[in-house]
Amino acid sequence: SAVISQKPSRDICQRGTSLTIQCQVDSQVTMMFWYRQQPGQSLTLIATANQGSEATYESGFVIDKFPISRPNLTFSTLTVSNMSPEDSSIYLCSVAHSLRQRSSGYTFGSGTRLTVV
Amino acid sequence: AQTVTQSQPEMSVQEAETVTLSCTYDTSESDYYLFWYKQPPSRQMILVIRQEAYKQQNATENRFSVNFQKAAKSFSLKISDSQLGDAAMYFCAYSPGVMKGAQKLVFGQGTRLTINP
């Protein structure tokens, strides 16, 4: 399975500023996913990032707030814009593995713990 | 839409004992995967075990096994000989079997497992 390097591992940011989170994968993958995990909660999908096309956002998440880039098959960034304390969460990237068009699992980055003060 | 439900927010077990975590799901699909992920305080999402819906045999991985009841849409995780390192948040998750477009993982709410020495 793929290995994902996610940076930064944690950050404390001032409200109104933006933070960009990076995920680097050690192999080419078609689909990358960005999740938010609010304190004590489960993972909620923010968007799906496919190389060469616009990211697909889930209900409740918009591109202006969470712009995503996917310049190639091994890299993606998520920006949390104009942050407020409500954005304090863990953000995780994930990649899907497939074999002959069948799902064979998902790998996650180590997560970014964001605190907005 | 697919949903995953974990009805036990918290569970505790004595070290070396056996514990079972519950998970139910809802889907109209016949081809899908079910997963159990472990998230320790390090935030890393670690795959514990995976079950393919078309396989009748329950998956096992060392001390971890599942009881997959497809008709009842139930997917419980049994941890035998519990160890202190098993303490974590456990998430049940669902994904479609065939990769068509963006196929995301759907997570349950999680169960926090405590191991008592």
mmCIF file of C-alpha atoms in Angstrom:
data_model
loop_
_atom_site.group_PDB
_atom_site.id
_atom_site.type_symbol
_atom_site.label_atom_id
_atom_site.label_comp_id
_atom_site.label_asym_id
_atom_site.label_seq_id
_atom_site.Cartn_x
_atom_site.Cartn_y
_atom_site.Cartn_z
ATOM 1 C CA SER A 1 0.000 0.000 0.000
ATOM 2 C CA ALA A 2 1.013 3.649 -0.448
ATOM 3 C CA VAL A 3 2.854 5.716 2.133
ATOM 4 C CA ILE A 4 1.623 9.269 2.694
ATOM 5 C CA SER A 5 3.654 12.110 4.132
ATOM 6 C CA GLN A 6 1.381 14.822 5.546
ATOM 7 C CA LYS A 7 2.640 18.236 6.705
ATOM 8 C CA PRO A 8 2.465 20.034 9.029
ATOM 9 C CA SER A 9 1.649 17.619 11.821
ATOM 10 C CA ARG A 10 0.223 20.432 13.922
ATOM 11 C CA ASP A 11 -0.135 24.187 13.910
ATOM 12 C CA ILE A 12 -1.596 26.979 15.979
ATOM 13 C CA CYS A 13 -2.963 29.790 13.832
ATOM 14 C CA GLN A 14 -4.513 33.185 14.343
ATOM 15 C CA ARG A 15 -8.095 33.681 13.308
ATOM 16 C CA GLY A 16 -8.512 35.229 9.879
ATOM 17 C CA THR A 17 -5.363 33.626 8.483
ATOM 18 C CA SER A 18 -5.000 30.616 6.168
ATOM 19 C CA LEU A 19 -3.117 27.336 6.467
ATOM 20 C CA THR A 20 -2.104 25.023 3.649
ATOM 21 C CA ILE A 21 -1.743 21.315 4.391
ATOM 22 C CA GLN A 22 0.286 19.106 2.064
ATOM 23 C CA CYS A 23 0.108 15.412 1.298
ATOM 24 C CA GLN A 24 2.795 13.622 -0.668
ATOM 25 C CA VAL A 25 2.233 10.021 -1.757
ATOM 26 C CA ASP A 26 5.059 7.647 -2.644
ATOM 27 C CA SER A 27 3.171 6.239 -5.648
ATOM 28 C CA GLN A 28 0.729 7.489 -8.252
ATOM 29 C CA VAL A 29 -2.898 7.356 -7.144
ATOM 30 C CA THR A 30 -6.022 8.449 -8.930
ATOM 31 C CA MET A 31 -8.187 9.524 -6.037
ATOM 32 C CA MET A 32 -7.236 11.509 -2.963
ATOM 33 C CA PHE A 33 -9.643 12.451 -0.212
ATOM 34 C CA TRP A 34 -9.568 15.172 2.434
ATOM 35 C CA TYR A 35 -11.316 14.596 5.771
ATOM 36 C CA ARG A 36 -12.014 16.738 8.807
ATOM 37 C CA GLN A 37 -12.249 15.242 12.285
ATOM 38 C CA GLN A 38 -13.656 17.627 14.854
ATOM 39 C CA PRO A 39 -12.732 16.991 18.508
ATOM 40 C CA GLY A 40 -14.162 13.690 19.709
ATOM 41 C CA GLN A 41 -15.975 13.102 16.429
ATOM 42 C CA SER A 42 -15.761 10.776 13.444
ATOM 43 C CA LEU A 43 -14.233 11.654 10.083
ATOM 44 C CA THR A 44 -16.238 13.800 7.696
ATOM 45 C CA LEU A 45 -15.287 13.984 4.031
ATOM 46 C CA ILE A 46 -14.519 17.504 2.822
ATOM 47 C CA ALA A 47 -13.787 16.782 -0.821
ATOM 48 C CA THR A 48 -12.400 14.355 -3.357
ATOM 49 C CA ALA A 49 -9.424 15.516 -5.411
ATOM 50 C CA ASN A 50 -8.735 13.978 -8.784
ATOM 51 C CA GLN A 51 -5.763 14.984 -10.866
ATOM 52 C CA GLY A 52 -6.628 17.204 -13.799
ATOM 53 C CA SER A 53 -10.118 18.167 -12.659
ATOM 54 C CA GLU A 54 -11.855 20.320 -10.090
ATOM 55 C CA ALA A 55 -12.257 18.847 -6.643
ATOM 56 C CA THR A 56 -15.690 17.552 -5.728
ATOM 57 C CA TYR A 57 -16.966 19.009 -2.447
ATOM 58 C CA GLU A 58 -19.372 17.418 -0.017
ATOM 59 C CA SER A 59 -22.445 19.190 1.243
ATOM 60 C CA GLY A 60 -21.512 21.886 3.741
ATOM 61 C CA PHE A 61 -18.017 22.478 2.341
ATOM 62 C CA VAL A 62 -17.199 25.101 -0.293
ATOM 63 C CA ILE A 63 -14.203 25.795 -2.472
ATOM 64 C CA ASP A 64 -13.707 29.355 -1.184
ATOM 65 C CA LYS A 65 -13.229 28.053 2.341
ATOM 66 C CA PHE A 66 -11.293 24.861 1.503
ATOM 67 C CA PRO A 67 -9.484 25.288 -1.832
ATOM 68 C CA ILE A 68 -7.738 22.119 -2.993
ATOM 69 C CA SER A 69 -4.975 21.626 -5.498
ATOM 70 C CA ARG A 70 -4.001 18.365 -7.206
ATOM 71 C CA PRO A 71 -1.173 19.187 -9.620
ATOM 72 C CA ASN A 72 -0.102 15.575 -10.198
ATOM 73 C CA LEU A 73 -0.845 11.995 -9.211
ATOM 74 C CA THR A 74 1.341 12.051 -6.093
ATOM 75 C CA PHE A 75 0.574 15.382 -4.428
ATOM 76 C CA SER A 76 -2.328 17.444 -3.099
ATOM 77 C CA THR A 77 -2.869 20.440 -0.850
ATOM 78 C CA LEU A 78 -5.824 21.577 1.226
ATOM 79 C CA THR A 79 -6.033 25.200 2.359
ATOM 80 C CA VAL A 80 -8.193 26.218 5.291
ATOM 81 C CA SER A 81 -8.992 29.869 4.578
ATOM 82 C CA ASN A 82 -10.025 32.768 6.790
ATOM 83 C CA MET A 83 -9.866 30.523 9.833
ATOM 84 C CA SER A 84 -12.064 30.771 12.897
ATOM 85 C CA PRO A 85 -11.930 28.754 16.155
ATOM 86 C CA GLU A 86 -14.629 26.461 14.710
ATOM 87 C CA ASP A 87 -12.047 25.233 12.189
ATOM 88 C CA SER A 88 -9.964 23.719 14.988
ATOM 89 C CA SER A 89 -9.870 20.052 14.000
ATOM 90 C CA ILE A 90 -7.698 17.259 12.727
ATOM 91 C CA TYR A 91 -7.420 17.228 8.955
ATOM 92 C CA LEU A 92 -6.456 13.989 7.204
ATOM 93 C CA CYS A 93 -5.736 13.076 3.628
ATOM 94 C CA SER A 94 -6.387 9.620 2.263
ATOM 95 C CA VAL A 95 -5.809 7.700 -0.940
ATOM 96 C CA ALA A 96 -7.818 4.876 -2.404
ATOM 97 C CA HIS A 97 -6.212 1.766 -3.811
ATOM 98 C CA SER A 98 -7.768 -0.200 -6.592
ATOM 99 C CA LEU A 99 -6.893 -3.378 -8.389
ATOM 100 C CA ARG A 100 -8.636 -4.100 -11.662
ATOM 101 C CA GLN A 101 -11.281 -1.489 -10.869
ATOM 102 C CA ARG A 102 -12.013 -3.015 -7.464
ATOM 103 C CA SER A 103 -11.382 -1.284 -4.176
ATOM 104 C CA SER A 104 -8.493 -2.764 -2.260
ATOM 105 C CA GLY A 105 -8.290 -0.345 0.630
ATOM 106 C CA TYR A 106 -7.511 3.136 1.774
ATOM 107 C CA THR A 107 -4.378 4.636 3.350
ATOM 108 C CA PHE A 108 -4.344 7.746 5.531
ATOM 109 C CA GLY A 109 -1.826 10.448 6.236
ATOM 110 C CA SER A 110 -0.806 11.032 9.831
ATOM 111 C CA GLY A 111 -3.119 14.015 10.185
ATOM 112 C CA THR A 112 -2.714 17.719 10.897
ATOM 113 C CA ARG A 113 -3.939 18.991 14.240
ATOM 114 C CA LEU A 114 -5.059 22.588 13.713
ATOM 115 C CA THR A 115 -5.832 24.947 16.571
ATOM 116 C CA VAL A 116 -7.224 28.395 15.758
ATOM 117 C CA VAL A 117 -6.891 31.046 18.443
ATOM 118 C CA ALA B 1 -27.193 6.668 0.831
ATOM 119 C CA GLN B 2 -25.028 4.314 2.810
ATOM 120 C CA THR B 3 -24.844 4.762 6.562
ATOM 121 C CA VAL B 4 -22.737 3.147 9.260
ATOM 122 C CA THR B 5 -23.809 3.033 12.907
ATOM 123 C CA GLN B 6 -21.732 2.234 15.973
ATOM 124 C CA SER B 7 -24.019 2.157 18.987
ATOM 125 C CA GLN B 8 -21.304 1.920 21.659
ATOM 126 C CA PRO B 9 -19.572 5.276 22.223
ATOM 127 C CA GLU B 10 -17.269 3.711 24.823
ATOM 128 C CA MET B 11 -16.214 0.228 25.845
ATOM 129 C CA SER B 12 -13.762 -1.047 28.422
ATOM 130 C CA VAL B 13 -12.205 -4.436 29.000
ATOM 131 C CA GLN B 14 -9.686 -6.022 31.313
ATOM 132 C CA GLU B 15 -6.306 -6.795 29.867
ATOM 133 C CA ALA B 16 -6.195 -10.339 28.385
ATOM 134 C CA GLU B 17 -9.979 -10.497 28.125
ATOM 135 C CA THR B 18 -12.092 -10.492 24.961
ATOM 136 C CA VAL B 19 -14.210 -7.578 23.781
ATOM 137 C CA THR B 20 -16.658 -7.178 20.896
ATOM 138 C CA LEU B 21 -17.386 -3.866 19.186
ATOM 139 C CA SER B 22 -20.657 -3.546 17.289
ATOM 140 C CA CYS B 23 -21.343 -2.034 13.881
ATOM 141 C CA THR B 24 -24.388 -2.013 11.649
ATOM 142 C CA TYR B 25 -24.706 -0.528 8.200
ATOM 143 C CA ASP B 26 -27.297 0.202 5.600
ATOM 144 C CA THR B 27 -26.828 -0.179 1.863
ATOM 145 C CA SER B 28 -28.747 -1.332 -1.160
ATOM 146 C CA GLU B 29 -25.563 -2.538 -2.852
ATOM 147 C CA SER B 30 -24.530 -6.179 -2.967
ATOM 148 C CA ASP B 31 -20.837 -5.552 -3.681
ATOM 149 C CA TYR B 32 -18.974 -3.644 -1.003
ATOM 150 C CA TYR B 33 -16.170 -3.695 1.549
ATOM 151 C CA LEU B 34 -16.299 -3.196 5.295
ATOM 152 C CA PHE B 35 -13.362 -2.066 7.388
ATOM 153 C CA TRP B 36 -12.352 -1.573 10.981
ATOM 154 C CA TYR B 37 -9.834 1.221 11.545
ATOM 155 C CA LYS B 38 -8.010 1.976 14.787
ATOM 156 C CA GLN B 39 -7.025 5.536 15.735
ATOM 157 C CA PRO B 40 -4.682 5.800 18.735
ATOM 158 C CA PRO B 41 -3.830 9.175 20.305
ATOM 159 C CA SER B 42 -1.183 9.609 17.604
ATOM 160 C CA ARG B 43 -4.096 10.332 15.191
ATOM 161 C CA GLN B 44 -2.854 7.800 12.642
ATOM 162 C CA MET B 45 -5.670 5.787 11.076
ATOM 163 C CA ILE B 46 -4.563 2.156 11.098
ATOM 164 C CA LEU B 47 -6.392 -0.563 9.173
ATOM 165 C CA VAL B 48 -7.261 -3.405 11.538
ATOM 166 C CA ILE B 49 -9.243 -5.741 9.317
ATOM 167 C CA ARG B 50 -11.158 -5.798 6.040
ATOM 168 C CA GLN B 51 -14.101 -7.878 4.831
ATOM 169 C CA GLU B 52 -15.334 -8.286 1.267
ATOM 170 C CA ALA B 53 -19.102 -8.662 1.124
ATOM 171 C CA TYR B 54 -19.078 -11.520 -1.350
ATOM 172 C CA LYS B 55 -16.908 -13.649 0.932
ATOM 173 C CA GLN B 56 -18.918 -15.685 3.399
ATOM 174 C CA GLN B 57 -15.904 -16.520 5.541
ATOM 175 C CA ASN B 58 -15.261 -14.075 8.362
ATOM 176 C CA ALA B 59 -11.945 -12.242 8.133
ATOM 177 C CA THR B 60 -9.325 -12.760 10.833
ATOM 178 C CA GLU B 61 -6.026 -11.013 11.577
ATOM 179 C CA ASN B 62 -4.195 -12.546 14.523
ATOM 180 C CA ARG B 63 -6.167 -11.484 17.650
ATOM 181 C CA PHE B 64 -8.751 -9.607 15.597
ATOM 182 C CA SER B 65 -11.739 -11.245 13.932
ATOM 183 C CA VAL B 66 -15.086 -10.144 12.600
ATOM 184 C CA ASN B 67 -18.595 -11.548 12.698
ATOM 185 C CA PHE B 68 -20.054 -10.543 9.338
ATOM 186 C CA GLN B 69 -23.803 -11.097 9.066
ATOM 187 C CA LYS B 70 -24.707 -9.864 5.576
ATOM 188 C CA ALA B 71 -28.450 -10.374 5.832
ATOM 189 C CA ALA B 72 -28.580 -8.541 9.141
ATOM 190 C CA LYS B 73 -26.093 -5.897 7.865
ATOM 191 C CA SER B 74 -23.981 -6.375 10.935
ATOM 192 C CA PHE B 75 -20.181 -6.289 11.152
ATOM 193 C CA SER B 76 -18.800 -6.689 14.675
ATOM 194 C CA LEU B 77 -15.126 -6.750 15.668
ATOM 195 C CA LYS B 78 -13.844 -9.193 18.276
ATOM 196 C CA ILE B 79 -10.522 -8.502 19.976
ATOM 197 C CA SER B 80 -9.132 -11.498 21.835
ATOM 198 C CA ASP B 81 -6.469 -11.369 24.564
ATOM 199 C CA SER B 82 -6.778 -7.574 24.802
ATOM 200 C CA GLN B 83 -3.510 -5.699 25.224
ATOM 201 C CA LEU B 84 -2.801 -2.212 26.544
ATOM 202 C CA GLY B 85 -1.748 -1.184 23.042
ATOM 203 C CA ASP B 86 -5.250 -1.919 21.767
ATOM 204 C CA ALA B 87 -6.581 1.157 23.554
ATOM 205 C CA ALA B 88 -7.794 3.526 20.837
ATOM 206 C CA MET B 89 -10.782 4.864 18.969
ATOM 207 C CA TYR B 90 -12.194 2.228 16.622
ATOM 208 C CA PHE B 91 -14.101 3.180 13.491
ATOM 209 C CA CYS B 92 -16.235 0.918 11.330
ATOM 210 C CA ALA B 93 -16.309 1.972 7.665
ATOM 211 C CA TYR B 94 -17.978 1.034 4.386
ATOM 212 C CA SER B 95 -16.940 1.438 0.764
ATOM 213 C CA PRO B 96 -18.385 0.231 -2.531
ATOM 214 C CA GLY B 97 -16.634 -2.718 -4.129
ATOM 215 C CA VAL B 98 -16.257 -1.487 -7.647
ATOM 216 C CA MET B 99 -14.274 1.686 -8.198
ATOM 217 C CA LYS B 100 -16.423 3.941 -10.355
ATOM 218 C CA GLY B 101 -15.578 7.599 -10.009
ATOM 219 C CA ALA B 102 -14.916 8.893 -6.531
ATOM 220 C CA GLN B 103 -15.742 6.166 -4.029
ATOM 221 C CA LYS B 104 -15.398 7.439 -0.525
ATOM 222 C CA LEU B 105 -15.295 5.690 2.801
ATOM 223 C CA VAL B 106 -18.351 6.137 5.008
ATOM 224 C CA PHE B 107 -17.468 6.041 8.709
ATOM 225 C CA GLY B 108 -19.386 5.190 11.837
ATOM 226 C CA GLN B 109 -19.310 7.445 14.884
ATOM 227 C CA GLY B 110 -16.524 5.490 16.558
ATOM 228 C CA THR B 111 -16.118 3.493 19.766
ATOM 229 C CA ARG B 112 -13.506 4.461 22.327
ATOM 230 C CA LEU B 113 -11.916 1.322 23.751
ATOM 231 C CA THR B 114 -10.173 1.414 27.128
ATOM 232 C CA ILE B 115 -8.025 -1.466 28.360
ATOM 233 C CA ASN B 116 -7.818 -1.818 32.138
ATOM 234 C CA PRO B 117 -4.582 -3.340 33.463
#
